[in-house]
Amino acid sequence: MRLDTDNKGRLIILDIDENTLSLDKTLDCGETFRWYKLSSNIWQGIVGNQVWMLKQDKKENTIHTNLNFEDKAKLLEYFDLNTDYNIEINKLNLNDDNFALESINCGKGIRILKQDLWETMVSFIISQRNNIPKIKKSIVKLCDVAGSSAEVPNPEKFGMPYLYRSESLMMFPTPEQIVKHQKEIRENCSLGYRADYIIKLARDISLFNQRYVSKTYTEILKTLPSNKQMEVLLKIHGVGPKVANCIMLFGLHRLENFPIDVWVERISNTYYKGNINPKKYGKYSGLIQQYMFYNIRNNKI
DNA sequence: TACCAGGTTAGCG
DNA sequence: CGCTAACATGGT
């Protein structure tokens, strides 16, 4: 894998195959809710304050982007591309565990993204007792109602026909913005009973940040040991074991966390006699969980 | 129409 | 403790 720019100064990843990073799998496997597929190989999403457009060419093994070269560290960080997942995966002893072996093969190319912690917390509170298309819609509405406009790097230059969704180009709202727009959020975002959870959390964090000006709530949470992080998360109203595990895995990049939702429950019952054992999958068990989740959802076994 | 969706809470015994 | 109804909403 190496980085370069095209003749218009846009960042390109070269020599990257689908087994290392598959945009299709990673951006549509239920760990992130802010990406949209614009055409057969172009994805658009909002990361921080920027609108990213990514085009994966599976024959050339390249990913073209609308980013500037200076954004290279952000791109590598977001897709966790400085880590070789295979090193840990290959250490596992999965002799007779056919479902895991099949899932690893089926899911290779999935990355555990390094997403914004606050956004991940809210997104997975929304995810409870909900389905992925509806989660995505609620988040779009939440951003439209309460967020600020995102920047589009190199807007008019992104090869291909000029494709991009004109709607949903808003940043994820801050806790303060959510508190400020709570009425519209309750009325217009199809959040149901989850709206109260999110607004309460936004209010608590916003108050915390007013008191402790040196560091923010999320900055502090990131520095805690993982058992303390879990403790803090489980005290949040509306966060139970499953959502806390998702926040640990997708928001705090604690790859040993193995969220158990209805799909994984189904996997456990079908392939593991109701007794799936996350510890067996080592310190990247969360990644294995994502491979399994992808496998069962896409093959609808 | 009844059931489901990347669950959690509150209230019961 | 463990068990379970209720929780909002939109899609099928």
CSV table of C-alpha atoms (C1' of nucleotides) in Angstrom, one decimal:
chain,number,residue,atom,x,y,z
A,1,MET,CA,0.0,0.0,0.0
A,2,ARG,CA,1.3,3.5,-0.8
A,3,LEU,CA,-0.1,7.0,-1.2
A,4,ASP,CA,0.1,9.4,-4.0
A,5,THR,CA,-1.8,12.2,-5.7
A,6,ASP,CA,-3.5,12.3,-9.1
A,7,ASN,CA,-2.8,15.1,-11.6
A,8,LYS,CA,-5.2,17.4,-9.8
A,9,GLY,CA,-3.6,16.9,-6.4
A,10,ARG,CA,-6.2,14.5,-4.9
A,11,LEU,CA,-5.1,11.8,-2.6
A,12,ILE,CA,-5.0,8.2,-4.0
A,13,ILE,CA,-4.3,5.0,-2.2
A,14,LEU,CA,-2.3,2.6,-4.5
A,15,ASP,CA,-1.7,-1.1,-4.2
A,16,ILE,CA,-4.6,-1.7,-1.9
A,17,ASP,CA,-6.6,-4.9,-2.6
A,18,GLU,CA,-10.2,-5.7,-1.5
A,19,ASN,CA,-9.0,-8.2,1.0
A,20,THR,CA,-7.2,-5.4,2.9
A,21,LEU,CA,-10.0,-2.8,2.5
A,22,SER,CA,-13.3,-3.3,0.9
A,23,LEU,CA,-15.4,-0.1,0.9
A,24,ASP,CA,-18.5,-2.1,0.0
A,25,LYS,CA,-18.2,-4.4,3.0
A,26,THR,CA,-16.9,-1.9,5.5
A,27,LEU,CA,-19.3,0.9,4.8
A,28,ASP,CA,-22.3,-1.3,4.6
A,29,CYS,CA,-21.8,-3.7,7.5
A,30,GLY,CA,-23.7,-1.9,10.3
A,31,GLU,CA,-20.8,-0.3,12.1
A,32,THR,CA,-21.3,3.1,10.5
A,33,PHE,CA,-24.5,4.8,9.4
A,34,ARG,CA,-23.4,7.9,7.5
A,35,TRP,CA,-22.2,6.5,4.1
A,36,TYR,CA,-24.1,6.3,0.9
A,37,LYS,CA,-23.3,4.5,-2.3
A,38,LEU,CA,-23.5,6.9,-5.2
A,39,SER,CA,-22.7,4.4,-8.0
A,40,SER,CA,-21.3,0.9,-8.4
A,41,ASN,CA,-18.0,1.9,-6.8
A,42,ILE,CA,-18.3,5.4,-5.4
A,43,TRP,CA,-19.2,6.0,-1.7
A,44,GLN,CA,-19.9,9.3,0.0
A,45,GLY,CA,-19.8,9.9,3.7
A,46,ILE,CA,-19.3,12.5,6.3
A,47,VAL,CA,-16.2,12.2,8.5
A,48,GLY,CA,-15.8,15.0,11.1
A,49,ASN,CA,-16.3,18.2,9.3
A,50,GLN,CA,-15.6,16.9,5.8
A,51,VAL,CA,-17.6,15.2,3.0
A,52,TRP,CA,-15.5,12.3,1.7
A,53,MET,CA,-15.9,10.7,-1.7
A,54,LEU,CA,-14.1,7.4,-2.3
A,55,LYS,CA,-13.9,5.4,-5.4
A,56,GLN,CA,-12.5,1.9,-5.3
A,57,ASP,CA,-11.1,0.3,-8.5
A,58,LYS,CA,-10.9,-3.4,-7.8
A,59,LYS,CA,-8.9,-4.1,-11.0
A,60,GLU,CA,-6.3,-1.4,-10.4
A,61,ASN,CA,-6.2,-1.9,-6.7
A,62,THR,CA,-6.7,1.8,-6.1
A,63,ILE,CA,-8.9,4.1,-4.1
A,64,HIS,CA,-9.3,7.6,-5.5
A,65,THR,CA,-10.5,10.3,-3.1
A,66,ASN,CA,-11.6,13.9,-3.1
A,67,LEU,CA,-9.2,14.6,-0.3
A,68,ASN,CA,-6.1,16.7,-0.3
A,69,PHE,CA,-2.7,15.0,0.3
A,70,GLU,CA,-2.5,16.7,3.7
A,71,ASP,CA,-5.5,14.6,4.8
A,72,LYS,CA,-3.6,11.3,4.3
A,73,ALA,CA,-3.2,10.7,8.1
A,74,LYS,CA,-6.9,11.2,8.6
A,75,LEU,CA,-7.8,8.7,5.9
A,76,LEU,CA,-5.3,6.0,7.2
A,77,GLU,CA,-6.5,6.6,10.7
A,78,TYR,CA,-10.2,6.4,9.9
A,79,PHE,CA,-9.8,3.0,8.1
A,80,ASP,CA,-7.3,1.8,10.6
A,81,LEU,CA,-4.9,1.1,7.8
A,82,ASN,CA,-1.8,1.1,9.9
A,83,THR,CA,-2.8,-2.2,11.5
A,84,ASP,CA,-2.4,-5.6,9.8
A,85,TYR,CA,-5.5,-7.6,11.0
A,86,ASN,CA,-4.1,-10.8,9.5
A,87,ILE,CA,-1.3,-11.1,12.0
A,88,GLU,CA,-3.7,-11.6,14.9
A,89,ILE,CA,-6.3,-13.6,12.9
A,90,ASN,CA,-3.6,-16.0,11.8
A,91,LYS,CA,-2.7,-16.7,15.4
A,92,LEU,CA,-6.1,-18.2,16.1
A,93,ASN,CA,-6.7,-21.8,16.4
A,94,LEU,CA,-10.0,-22.4,14.7
A,95,ASN,CA,-9.7,-26.0,13.6
A,96,ASP,CA,-13.3,-27.2,13.6
A,97,ASP,CA,-14.9,-23.8,13.8
A,98,ASN,CA,-16.3,-23.8,10.3
A,99,PHE,CA,-18.6,-20.9,10.8
A,100,ALA,CA,-15.8,-18.6,12.0
A,101,LEU,CA,-13.4,-19.7,9.2
A,102,GLU,CA,-16.1,-19.2,6.6
A,103,SER,CA,-16.9,-15.7,8.1
A,104,ILE,CA,-13.3,-14.7,8.1
A,105,ASN,CA,-13.1,-15.6,4.4
A,106,CYS,CA,-16.4,-14.0,3.6
A,107,GLY,CA,-15.7,-10.8,5.6
A,108,LYS,CA,-12.1,-10.1,4.8
A,109,GLY,CA,-11.7,-6.4,3.7
A,110,ILE,CA,-13.9,-5.2,6.6
A,111,ARG,CA,-12.1,-2.6,8.7
A,112,ILE,CA,-13.0,-1.5,12.2
A,113,LEU,CA,-13.3,2.2,11.6
A,114,LYS,CA,-12.1,4.8,14.0
A,115,GLN,CA,-15.2,6.9,14.2
A,116,ASP,CA,-16.0,9.9,16.3
A,117,LEU,CA,-16.8,8.7,19.9
A,118,TRP,CA,-19.8,11.0,20.5
A,119,GLU,CA,-21.3,10.2,17.1
A,120,THR,CA,-20.9,6.5,17.8
A,121,MET,CA,-22.5,6.8,21.2
A,122,VAL,CA,-25.6,8.5,19.8
A,123,SER,CA,-25.7,6.3,16.7
A,124,PHE,CA,-25.8,3.0,18.7
A,125,ILE,CA,-28.3,4.4,21.2
A,126,ILE,CA,-30.5,5.0,18.1
A,127,SER,CA,-29.7,1.4,16.9
A,128,GLN,CA,-31.5,-0.4,19.7
A,129,ARG,CA,-34.7,-2.2,18.6
A,130,ASN,CA,-34.3,-0.6,15.2
A,131,ASN,CA,-33.3,-1.6,11.7
A,132,ILE,CA,-30.3,-0.2,9.7
A,133,PRO,CA,-32.2,1.7,7.0
A,134,LYS,CA,-34.3,3.4,9.6
A,135,ILE,CA,-31.2,4.2,11.8
A,136,LYS,CA,-29.6,5.8,8.8
A,137,LYS,CA,-32.7,7.9,8.1
A,138,SER,CA,-33.0,9.1,11.7
A,139,ILE,CA,-29.3,10.1,11.7
A,140,VAL,CA,-29.7,12.1,8.4
A,141,LYS,CA,-32.6,13.9,9.9
A,142,LEU,CA,-30.8,14.5,13.2
A,143,CYS,CA,-27.9,16.0,11.3
A,144,ASP,CA,-30.1,18.1,9.1
A,145,VAL,CA,-32.1,19.4,12.0
A,146,ALA,CA,-29.2,20.2,14.4
A,147,GLY,CA,-25.9,20.0,12.6
A,148,SER,CA,-23.7,22.5,10.8
A,149,SER,CA,-22.7,22.3,7.2
A,150,ALA,CA,-19.7,20.1,6.3
A,151,GLU,CA,-16.9,21.1,3.9
A,152,VAL,CA,-16.5,19.4,0.6
A,153,PRO,CA,-12.8,19.2,-0.4
A,154,ASN,CA,-12.2,19.6,-4.1
A,155,PRO,CA,-16.0,19.7,-4.8
A,156,GLU,CA,-16.0,20.2,-8.5
A,157,LYS,CA,-13.1,18.0,-9.3
A,158,PHE,CA,-14.0,14.5,-8.4
A,159,GLY,CA,-13.6,12.6,-11.7
A,160,MET,CA,-16.6,10.8,-13.0
A,161,PRO,CA,-19.8,12.5,-13.5
A,162,TYR,CA,-20.4,15.1,-10.9
A,163,LEU,CA,-22.1,12.9,-8.3
A,164,TYR,CA,-23.0,13.8,-4.9
A,165,ARG,CA,-26.0,13.9,-2.7
A,166,SER,CA,-26.9,17.4,-2.1
A,167,GLU,CA,-28.9,16.5,1.0
A,168,SER,CA,-27.2,15.1,4.1
A,169,LEU,CA,-24.1,17.2,3.9
A,170,MET,CA,-24.3,18.2,7.5
A,171,MET,CA,-21.9,17.4,10.3
A,172,PHE,CA,-23.0,15.3,13.2
A,173,PRO,CA,-24.5,17.7,15.8
A,174,THR,CA,-22.6,18.5,19.0
A,175,PRO,CA,-24.2,17.8,22.4
A,176,GLU,CA,-24.9,21.5,22.6
A,177,GLN,CA,-26.6,21.6,19.2
A,178,ILE,CA,-28.8,18.6,20.2
A,179,VAL,CA,-29.8,20.3,23.4
A,180,LYS,CA,-30.6,23.5,21.5
A,181,HIS,CA,-32.7,21.7,18.9
A,182,GLN,CA,-34.4,19.1,21.2
A,183,LYS,CA,-37.9,20.1,20.2
A,184,GLU,CA,-37.4,19.5,16.5
A,185,ILE,CA,-35.4,16.4,17.3
A,186,ARG,CA,-38.3,14.9,19.2
A,187,GLU,CA,-40.8,15.9,16.5
A,188,ASN,CA,-38.9,15.3,13.3
A,189,CYS,CA,-36.3,12.5,13.6
A,190,SER,CA,-38.4,9.4,14.0
A,191,LEU,CA,-36.4,8.5,17.1
A,192,GLY,CA,-39.4,7.4,19.2
A,193,TYR,CA,-38.5,6.8,22.8
A,194,ARG,CA,-34.8,7.0,22.0
A,195,ALA,CA,-35.0,10.8,21.6
A,196,ASP,CA,-35.2,11.2,25.4
A,197,TYR,CA,-32.0,9.1,25.9
A,198,ILE,CA,-30.1,11.1,23.4
A,199,ILE,CA,-31.2,14.5,24.7
A,200,LYS,CA,-30.5,13.6,28.3
A,201,LEU,CA,-27.0,12.4,27.3
A,202,ALA,CA,-26.4,15.5,25.3
A,203,ARG,CA,-27.5,17.6,28.2
A,204,ASP,CA,-25.3,15.7,30.7
A,205,ILE,CA,-22.2,15.9,28.5
A,206,SER,CA,-22.8,19.5,27.7
A,207,LEU,CA,-23.0,20.4,31.4
A,208,PHE,CA,-19.9,18.3,32.1
A,209,ASN,CA,-18.0,20.2,29.4
A,210,GLN,CA,-19.0,23.5,30.9
A,211,ARG,CA,-17.6,22.6,34.2
A,212,TYR,CA,-14.4,20.9,33.2
A,213,VAL,CA,-13.0,23.2,30.5
A,214,SER,CA,-9.6,21.7,30.3
A,215,LYS,CA,-10.7,18.4,28.8
A,216,THR,CA,-14.0,17.3,27.3
A,217,TYR,CA,-16.1,14.3,28.4
A,218,THR,CA,-15.1,12.2,25.3
A,219,GLU,CA,-11.4,13.1,25.7
A,220,ILE,CA,-11.5,11.9,29.3
A,221,LEU,CA,-13.5,8.8,28.4
A,222,LYS,CA,-10.9,7.8,25.8
A,223,THR,CA,-8.1,7.9,28.4
A,224,LEU,CA,-9.8,5.5,30.9
A,225,PRO,CA,-8.9,1.8,31.1
A,226,SER,CA,-11.4,-0.3,29.3
A,227,ASN,CA,-13.1,-1.7,32.4
A,228,LYS,CA,-13.8,1.9,33.6
A,229,GLN,CA,-15.0,2.9,30.1
A,230,MET,CA,-17.5,0.0,30.2
A,231,GLU,CA,-18.6,1.1,33.7
A,232,VAL,CA,-19.2,4.7,32.6
A,233,LEU,CA,-21.1,3.6,29.4
A,234,LEU,CA,-23.4,1.2,31.3
A,235,LYS,CA,-24.5,4.0,33.6
A,236,ILE,CA,-25.8,6.0,30.7
A,237,HIS,CA,-29.6,5.9,30.5
A,238,GLY,CA,-30.5,4.0,27.4
A,239,VAL,CA,-27.2,2.2,27.1
A,240,GLY,CA,-27.2,-1.5,28.0
A,241,PRO,CA,-24.7,-4.3,27.4
A,242,LYS,CA,-25.1,-4.6,23.7
A,243,VAL,CA,-24.9,-0.9,22.9
A,244,ALA,CA,-22.0,-0.4,25.3
A,245,ASN,CA,-20.1,-3.2,23.5
A,246,CYS,CA,-20.7,-1.5,20.2
A,247,ILE,CA,-19.5,1.9,21.6
A,248,MET,CA,-16.4,0.1,23.0
A,249,LEU,CA,-15.7,-1.5,19.6
A,250,PHE,CA,-16.7,1.1,17.1
A,251,GLY,CA,-16.1,4.3,19.1
A,252,LEU,CA,-13.2,3.5,21.4
A,253,HIS,CA,-11.6,0.9,19.1
A,254,ARG,CA,-11.4,-1.7,21.8
A,255,LEU,CA,-11.3,-4.6,19.4
A,256,GLU,CA,-11.7,-7.3,22.0
A,257,ASN,CA,-15.4,-6.4,22.5
A,258,PHE,CA,-17.9,-8.7,21.0
A,259,PRO,CA,-21.4,-7.2,20.8
A,260,ILE,CA,-24.2,-9.8,21.0
A,261,ASP,CA,-27.3,-8.7,19.2
A,262,VAL,CA,-30.2,-10.7,17.7
A,263,TRP,CA,-28.1,-11.8,14.7
A,264,VAL,CA,-25.2,-13.0,16.8
A,265,GLU,CA,-27.7,-14.7,19.1
A,266,ARG,CA,-29.1,-16.5,16.0
A,267,ILE,CA,-25.5,-17.4,15.0
A,268,SER,CA,-24.9,-18.8,18.5
A,269,ASN,CA,-28.0,-20.9,18.4
A,270,THR,CA,-27.5,-22.2,14.9
A,271,TYR,CA,-23.8,-22.9,15.0
A,272,TYR,CA,-22.7,-23.0,18.6
A,273,LYS,CA,-25.5,-24.7,20.5
A,274,GLY,CA,-26.4,-21.4,22.0
A,275,ASN,CA,-23.0,-21.1,23.6
A,276,ILE,CA,-20.8,-18.9,21.5
A,277,ASN,CA,-17.5,-18.1,23.2
A,278,PRO,CA,-16.1,-14.7,22.3
A,279,LYS,CA,-12.8,-15.3,24.3
A,280,LYS,CA,-11.9,-17.9,21.8
A,281,TYR,CA,-11.5,-15.2,19.1
A,282,GLY,CA,-8.7,-13.4,21.0
A,283,LYS,CA,-8.0,-9.7,21.2
A,284,TYR,CA,-9.6,-9.0,17.8
A,285,SER,CA,-12.8,-10.8,18.7
A,286,GLY,CA,-14.8,-7.7,17.8
A,287,LEU,CA,-13.4,-8.0,14.2
A,288,ILE,CA,-14.4,-11.6,14.1
A,289,GLN,CA,-17.9,-10.6,15.3
A,290,GLN,CA,-18.1,-8.2,12.4
A,291,TYR,CA,-17.1,-10.9,9.9
A,292,MET,CA,-19.8,-13.1,11.3
A,293,PHE,CA,-22.4,-10.4,11.3
A,294,TYR,CA,-21.6,-9.6,7.7
A,295,ASN,CA,-21.6,-13.3,6.8
A,296,ILE,CA,-25.0,-14.1,8.3
A,297,ARG,CA,-26.7,-10.9,7.1
A,298,ASN,CA,-25.4,-11.2,3.5
A,299,ASN,CA,-25.9,-14.9,3.0
A,300,LYS,CA,-29.1,-15.0,4.9
A,301,ILE,CA,-28.4,-18.6,5.9
B,1,DT,C1',-52.9,-6.6,10.4
B,2,DA,C1',-49.5,-8.3,13.2
B,3,DC,C1',-44.7,-8.7,13.4
B,4,DC,C1',-39.9,-7.2,13.3
B,5,DA,C1',-35.8,-4.2,13.8
B,6,DG,C1',-27.5,-4.3,15.6
B,7,DG,C1',-32.2,-3.6,23.3
B,8,DT,C1',-33.1,-1.3,27.6
B,9,DT,C1',-35.8,0.0,31.4
B,10,DA,C1',-38.8,-0.4,35.2
B,11,DG,C1',-41.5,-3.1,38.0
B,12,DC,C1',-42.6,-7.3,39.6
B,13,DG,C1',-41.9,-11.7,42.7
C,1,DC,C1',-31.1,-12.0,41.7
C,2,DG,C1',-34.3,-13.5,37.1
C,3,DC,C1',-38.3,-12.6,34.4
C,4,DT,C1',-41.2,-9.8,31.3
C,5,DA,C1',-44.3,-6.0,29.6
C,6,DA,C1',-43.7,-1.7,27.6
C,7,DC,C1',-41.3,1.3,24.9
C,8,DA,C1',-42.1,4.7,19.3
C,9,DT,C1',-41.7,4.3,14.7
C,10,DG,C1',-41.7,2.8,9.9
C,11,DG,C1',-41.4,-1.0,6.8
C,12,DT,C1',-43.5,-5.4,5.0
